[in-house]
mmCIF file of N, CA and C in Angstrom:
data_model
loop_
_atom_site.group_PDB
_atom_site.id
_atom_site.type_symbol
_atom_site.label_atom_id
_atom_site.label_comp_id
_atom_site.label_asym_id
_atom_site.label_seq_id
_atom_site.Cartn_x
_atom_site.Cartn_y
_atom_site.Cartn_z
ATOM 1 N N MET T 1 0.861 -1.161 0.000
ATOM 2 C CA MET T 1 0.000 0.000 0.000
ATOM 3 C C MET T 1 0.907 1.224 0.000
ATOM 4 N N LEU T 2 0.550 2.208 -0.805
ATOM 5 C CA LEU T 2 1.312 3.448 -0.883
ATOM 6 C C LEU T 2 0.485 4.621 -0.396
ATOM 7 N N GLY T 3 1.103 5.521 0.324
ATOM 8 C CA GLY T 3 0.477 6.794 0.659
ATOM 9 C C GLY T 3 -0.736 6.708 1.549
ATOM 10 N N ALA T 4 -0.726 5.839 2.551
ATOM 11 C CA ALA T 4 -1.874 5.770 3.458
ATOM 12 C C ALA T 4 -2.130 7.157 4.034
ATOM 13 N N GLY T 5 -3.350 7.612 3.954
ATOM 14 C CA GLY T 5 -3.699 8.919 4.463
ATOM 15 C C GLY T 5 -3.658 10.022 3.438
ATOM 16 N N LEU T 6 -3.658 9.677 2.164
ATOM 17 C CA LEU T 6 -3.680 10.689 1.108
ATOM 18 C C LEU T 6 -5.036 11.364 1.029
ATOM 19 N N SER T 7 -5.019 12.668 0.802
ATOM 20 C CA SER T 7 -6.251 13.401 0.504
ATOM 21 C C SER T 7 -6.232 13.720 -0.978
ATOM 22 N N LEU T 8 -7.360 13.564 -1.646
ATOM 23 C CA LEU T 8 -7.471 13.879 -3.068
ATOM 24 C C LEU T 8 -8.269 15.173 -3.180
ATOM 25 N N VAL T 9 -7.538 16.291 -3.343
ATOM 26 C CA VAL T 9 -8.123 17.632 -3.279
ATOM 27 C C VAL T 9 -7.956 18.352 -4.609
ATOM 28 N N ASP T 10 -9.023 18.991 -5.070
ATOM 29 C CA ASP T 10 -8.964 19.844 -6.256
ATOM 30 C C ASP T 10 -8.358 21.176 -5.825
ATOM 31 N N PRO T 11 -7.175 21.519 -6.326
ATOM 32 C CA PRO T 11 -6.520 22.748 -5.874
ATOM 33 C C PRO T 11 -7.254 24.020 -6.283
ATOM 34 N N THR T 12 -8.117 23.939 -7.281
ATOM 35 C CA THR T 12 -8.837 25.141 -7.712
ATOM 36 C C THR T 12 -10.054 25.438 -6.849
ATOM 37 N N THR T 13 -10.613 24.404 -6.207
ATOM 38 C CA THR T 13 -11.815 24.604 -5.389
ATOM 39 C C THR T 13 -11.595 24.342 -3.902
ATOM 40 N N GLY T 14 -10.528 23.607 -3.571
ATOM 41 C CA GLY T 14 -10.294 23.227 -2.183
ATOM 42 C C GLY T 14 -11.229 22.136 -1.702
ATOM 43 N N ARG T 15 -11.913 21.505 -2.632
ATOM 44 C CA ARG T 15 -12.847 20.429 -2.274
ATOM 45 C C ARG T 15 -12.145 19.086 -2.437
ATOM 46 N N ALA T 16 -12.519 18.144 -1.575
ATOM 47 C CA ALA T 16 -11.836 16.854 -1.523
ATOM 48 C C ALA T 16 -12.793 15.704 -1.782
ATOM 49 N N LEU T 17 -12.234 14.587 -2.262
ATOM 50 C CA LEU T 17 -12.998 13.353 -2.365
ATOM 51 C C LEU T 17 -13.346 12.928 -0.943
ATOM 52 N N ASP T 18 -14.602 12.511 -0.711
ATOM 53 C CA ASP T 18 -15.111 12.295 0.632
ATOM 54 C C ASP T 18 -16.094 11.123 0.626
ATOM 55 N N VAL T 19 -15.938 10.192 1.566
ATOM 56 C CA VAL T 19 -16.885 9.087 1.709
ATOM 57 C C VAL T 19 -18.098 9.625 2.464
ATOM 58 N N SER T 20 -19.244 9.602 1.820
ATOM 59 C CA SER T 20 -20.472 10.170 2.374
ATOM 60 C C SER T 20 -20.794 9.594 3.752
ATOM 61 N N GLY T 21 -20.978 10.496 4.714
ATOM 62 C CA GLY T 21 -21.356 10.070 6.060
ATOM 63 C C GLY T 21 -20.326 9.196 6.753
ATOM 64 N N ALA T 22 -19.091 9.187 6.236
ATOM 65 C CA ALA T 22 -18.019 8.338 6.767
ATOM 66 C C ALA T 22 -18.452 6.862 6.787
ATOM 67 N N GLY T 23 -19.264 6.476 5.788
ATOM 68 C CA GLY T 23 -19.794 5.115 5.713
ATOM 69 C C GLY T 23 -18.736 4.057 5.505
ATOM 70 N N ARG T 24 -19.009 2.872 6.035
ATOM 71 C CA ARG T 24 -18.089 1.735 5.916
ATOM 72 C C ARG T 24 -18.753 0.526 5.268
ATOM 73 N N ALA T 25 -19.886 0.748 4.609
ATOM 74 C CA ALA T 25 -20.617 -0.366 3.999
ATOM 75 C C ALA T 25 -20.430 -0.360 2.484
ATOM 76 N N ASP T 26 -20.499 -1.535 1.883
ATOM 77 C CA ASP T 26 -20.492 -1.622 0.422
ATOM 78 C C ASP T 26 -21.588 -0.726 -0.126
ATOM 79 N N GLY T 27 -21.288 -0.014 -1.197
ATOM 80 C CA GLY T 27 -22.275 0.821 -1.847
ATOM 81 C C GLY T 27 -22.372 2.234 -1.305
ATOM 82 N N THR T 28 -21.570 2.576 -0.300
ATOM 83 C CA THR T 28 -21.582 3.942 0.224
ATOM 84 C C THR T 28 -21.111 4.897 -0.863
ATOM 85 N N ASN T 29 -21.824 5.993 -1.038
ATOM 86 C CA ASN T 29 -21.457 6.967 -2.066
ATOM 87 C C ASN T 29 -20.197 7.729 -1.694
ATOM 88 N N VAL T 30 -19.477 8.146 -2.721
ATOM 89 C CA VAL T 30 -18.327 9.026 -2.584
ATOM 90 C C VAL T 30 -18.721 10.341 -3.223
ATOM 91 N N GLN T 31 -18.369 11.433 -2.584
ATOM 92 C CA GLN T 31 -18.775 12.760 -3.043
ATOM 93 C C GLN T 31 -17.586 13.711 -2.997
ATOM 94 N N VAL T 32 -17.794 14.918 -3.447
ATOM 95 C CA VAL T 32 -16.805 15.978 -3.321
ATOM 96 C C VAL T 32 -17.337 16.922 -2.245
ATOM 97 N N TRP T 33 -16.468 17.247 -1.265
ATOM 98 C CA TRP T 33 -16.897 18.033 -0.116
ATOM 99 C C TRP T 33 -15.777 18.978 0.271
ATOM 100 N N ASP T 34 -16.111 20.039 1.005
ATOM 101 C CA ASP T 34 -15.061 20.940 1.487
ATOM 102 C C ASP T 34 -14.034 20.144 2.280
ATOM 103 N N GLU T 35 -12.766 20.417 2.031
ATOM 104 C CA GLU T 35 -11.706 19.700 2.738
ATOM 105 C C GLU T 35 -11.808 19.986 4.231
ATOM 106 N N ASN T 36 -11.797 18.892 5.026
ATOM 107 C CA ASN T 36 -11.917 19.077 6.474
ATOM 108 C C ASN T 36 -10.952 18.214 7.267
ATOM 109 N N GLY T 37 -10.110 17.435 6.574
ATOM 110 C CA GLY T 37 -9.101 16.630 7.259
ATOM 111 C C GLY T 37 -9.632 15.391 7.960
ATOM 112 N N SER T 38 -10.904 15.062 7.753
ATOM 113 C CA SER T 38 -11.486 13.903 8.438
ATOM 114 C C SER T 38 -11.015 12.592 7.802
ATOM 115 N N ALA T 39 -11.221 11.505 8.532
ATOM 116 C CA ALA T 39 -10.871 10.178 8.028
ATOM 117 C C ALA T 39 -11.666 9.834 6.774
ATOM 118 N N ALA T 40 -12.842 10.427 6.599
ATOM 119 C CA ALA T 40 -13.661 10.175 5.404
ATOM 120 C C ALA T 40 -13.004 10.731 4.148
ATOM 121 N N GLN T 41 -11.966 11.549 4.306
ATOM 122 C CA GLN T 41 -11.268 12.139 3.170
ATOM 123 C C GLN T 41 -9.846 11.602 3.033
ATOM 124 N N ARG T 42 -9.575 10.485 3.663
ATOM 125 C CA ARG T 42 -8.251 9.869 3.590
ATOM 126 C C ARG T 42 -8.342 8.590 2.766
ATOM 127 N N PHE T 43 -7.379 8.424 1.885
ATOM 128 C CA PHE T 43 -7.346 7.265 0.997
ATOM 129 C C PHE T 43 -5.927 6.739 0.901
ATOM 130 N N ALA T 44 -5.787 5.547 0.366
ATOM 131 C CA ALA T 44 -4.488 4.930 0.139
ATOM 132 C C ALA T 44 -4.507 4.313 -1.248
ATOM 133 N N LEU T 45 -3.325 4.143 -1.830
ATOM 134 C CA LEU T 45 -3.202 3.471 -3.123
ATOM 135 C C LEU T 45 -2.694 2.062 -2.880
ATOM 136 N N ARG T 46 -3.362 1.095 -3.474
ATOM 137 C CA ARG T 46 -2.977 -0.305 -3.338
ATOM 138 C C ARG T 46 -2.839 -0.892 -4.733
ATOM 139 N N ARG T 47 -1.717 -1.550 -4.986
ATOM 140 C CA ARG T 47 -1.519 -2.178 -6.290
ATOM 141 C C ARG T 47 -2.617 -3.200 -6.524
ATOM 142 N N ALA T 48 -3.282 -3.091 -7.671
ATOM 143 C CA ALA T 48 -4.358 -4.026 -8.024
ATOM 144 C C ALA T 48 -3.744 -5.392 -8.318
ATOM 145 N N GLN T 49 -4.286 -6.441 -7.711
ATOM 146 C CA GLN T 49 -3.711 -7.781 -7.848
ATOM 147 C C GLN T 49 -3.738 -8.308 -9.276
ATOM 148 N N LEU T 50 -4.774 -7.990 -10.032
ATOM 149 C CA LEU T 50 -4.924 -8.578 -11.355
ATOM 150 C C LEU T 50 -4.319 -7.723 -12.463
ATOM 151 N N VAL T 51 -3.732 -6.592 -12.116
ATOM 152 C CA VAL T 51 -3.196 -5.691 -13.125
ATOM 153 C C VAL T 51 -1.708 -5.524 -12.895
ATOM 154 N N GLU T 52 -0.926 -5.808 -13.919
ATOM 155 C CA GLU T 52 0.531 -5.784 -13.799
ATOM 156 C C GLU T 52 1.159 -4.516 -14.359
ATOM 157 N N ASP T 53 0.374 -3.541 -14.822
ATOM 158 C CA ASP T 53 0.938 -2.382 -15.526
ATOM 159 C C ASP T 53 1.046 -1.127 -14.658
ATOM 160 N N GLY T 54 1.104 -1.274 -13.340
ATOM 161 C CA GLY T 54 1.224 -0.116 -12.474
ATOM 162 C C GLY T 54 -0.102 0.524 -12.130
ATOM 163 N N THR T 55 -1.206 -0.185 -12.306
ATOM 164 C CA THR T 55 -2.523 0.329 -11.959
ATOM 165 C C THR T 55 -2.773 0.097 -10.474
ATOM 166 N N TYR T 56 -3.397 1.082 -9.845
ATOM 167 C CA TYR T 56 -3.665 1.001 -8.415
ATOM 168 C C TYR T 56 -5.150 1.128 -8.121
ATOM 169 N N ALA T 57 -5.579 0.535 -7.030
ATOM 170 C CA ALA T 57 -6.928 0.722 -6.512
ATOM 171 C C ALA T 57 -6.859 1.845 -5.485
ATOM 172 N N ILE T 58 -7.902 2.654 -5.403
ATOM 173 C CA ILE T 58 -7.982 3.698 -4.390
ATOM 174 C C ILE T 58 -8.796 3.129 -3.237
ATOM 175 N N GLN T 59 -8.134 2.997 -2.100
ATOM 176 C CA GLN T 59 -8.675 2.309 -0.944
ATOM 177 C C GLN T 59 -9.127 3.326 0.106
ATOM 178 N N SER T 60 -10.249 3.080 0.748
ATOM 179 C CA SER T 60 -10.763 3.959 1.799
ATOM 180 C C SER T 60 -9.856 3.949 3.017
ATOM 181 N N GLY T 61 -9.587 5.119 3.564
ATOM 182 C CA GLY T 61 -8.832 5.217 4.807
ATOM 183 C C GLY T 61 -9.677 4.890 6.024
ATOM 184 N N LEU T 62 -10.993 4.810 5.849
ATOM 185 C CA LEU T 62 -11.895 4.477 6.950
ATOM 186 C C LEU T 62 -11.902 2.987 7.252
ATOM 187 N N TYR T 63 -11.875 2.202 6.167
ATOM 188 C CA TYR T 63 -12.026 0.752 6.296
ATOM 189 C C TYR T 63 -11.323 0.129 5.099
ATOM 190 N N TYR T 64 -10.126 -0.404 5.311
ATOM 191 C CA TYR T 64 -9.254 -0.792 4.205
ATOM 192 C C TYR T 64 -9.782 -1.848 3.239
ATOM 193 N N PRO T 65 -10.696 -2.726 3.604
ATOM 194 C CA PRO T 65 -11.191 -3.648 2.572
ATOM 195 C C PRO T 65 -11.966 -2.952 1.447
ATOM 196 N N LEU T 66 -12.445 -1.723 1.676
ATOM 197 C CA LEU T 66 -13.250 -1.034 0.673
ATOM 198 C C LEU T 66 -12.375 -0.235 -0.291
ATOM 199 N N VAL T 67 -12.712 -0.311 -1.587
ATOM 200 C CA VAL T 67 -12.020 0.463 -2.617
ATOM 201 C C VAL T 67 -13.063 1.187 -3.470
ATOM 202 N N LEU T 68 -12.621 2.243 -4.150
ATOM 203 C CA LEU T 68 -13.530 2.966 -5.044
ATOM 204 C C LEU T 68 -13.875 2.093 -6.225
ATOM 205 N N ASP T 69 -15.116 2.194 -6.665
ATOM 206 C CA ASP T 69 -15.611 1.403 -7.774
ATOM 207 C C ASP T 69 -16.691 2.208 -8.489
ATOM 208 N N VAL T 70 -16.731 2.102 -9.801
ATOM 209 C CA VAL T 70 -17.782 2.756 -10.567
ATOM 210 C C VAL T 70 -18.986 1.823 -10.584
ATOM 211 N N ALA T 71 -20.124 2.312 -10.088
ATOM 212 C CA ALA T 71 -21.325 1.488 -9.984
ATOM 213 C C ALA T 71 -21.690 0.864 -11.321
ATOM 214 N N GLY T 72 -21.801 -0.429 -11.343
ATOM 215 C CA GLY T 72 -22.189 -1.146 -12.549
ATOM 216 C C GLY T 72 -21.183 -1.069 -13.682
ATOM 217 N N GLY T 73 -19.968 -0.583 -13.403
ATOM 218 C CA GLY T 73 -18.961 -0.441 -14.453
ATOM 219 C C GLY T 73 -19.342 0.602 -15.489
ATOM 220 N N SER T 74 -20.206 1.518 -15.140
ATOM 221 C CA SER T 74 -20.703 2.542 -16.063
ATOM 222 C C SER T 74 -19.578 3.412 -16.618
ATOM 223 N N ALA T 75 -19.657 3.696 -17.899
ATOM 224 C CA ALA T 75 -18.681 4.596 -18.529
ATOM 225 C C ALA T 75 -19.181 6.009 -18.451
#
């Protein structure tokens, strides 16, 4: 795992990627929220097991088994 505790912040708005309600359940929404330094805005990068080309999963700092996922694989 790389960078445990990373915040993903838009420098133009000061808003950060944030796990809604600091949820720890599958299907919890991720949103953009004012940066506040909470655990809901902390993430880590984990090398994806099935990908050998340097691709990483973005893992929740709240509960490490959870990673970001696009619902239904939607494009």
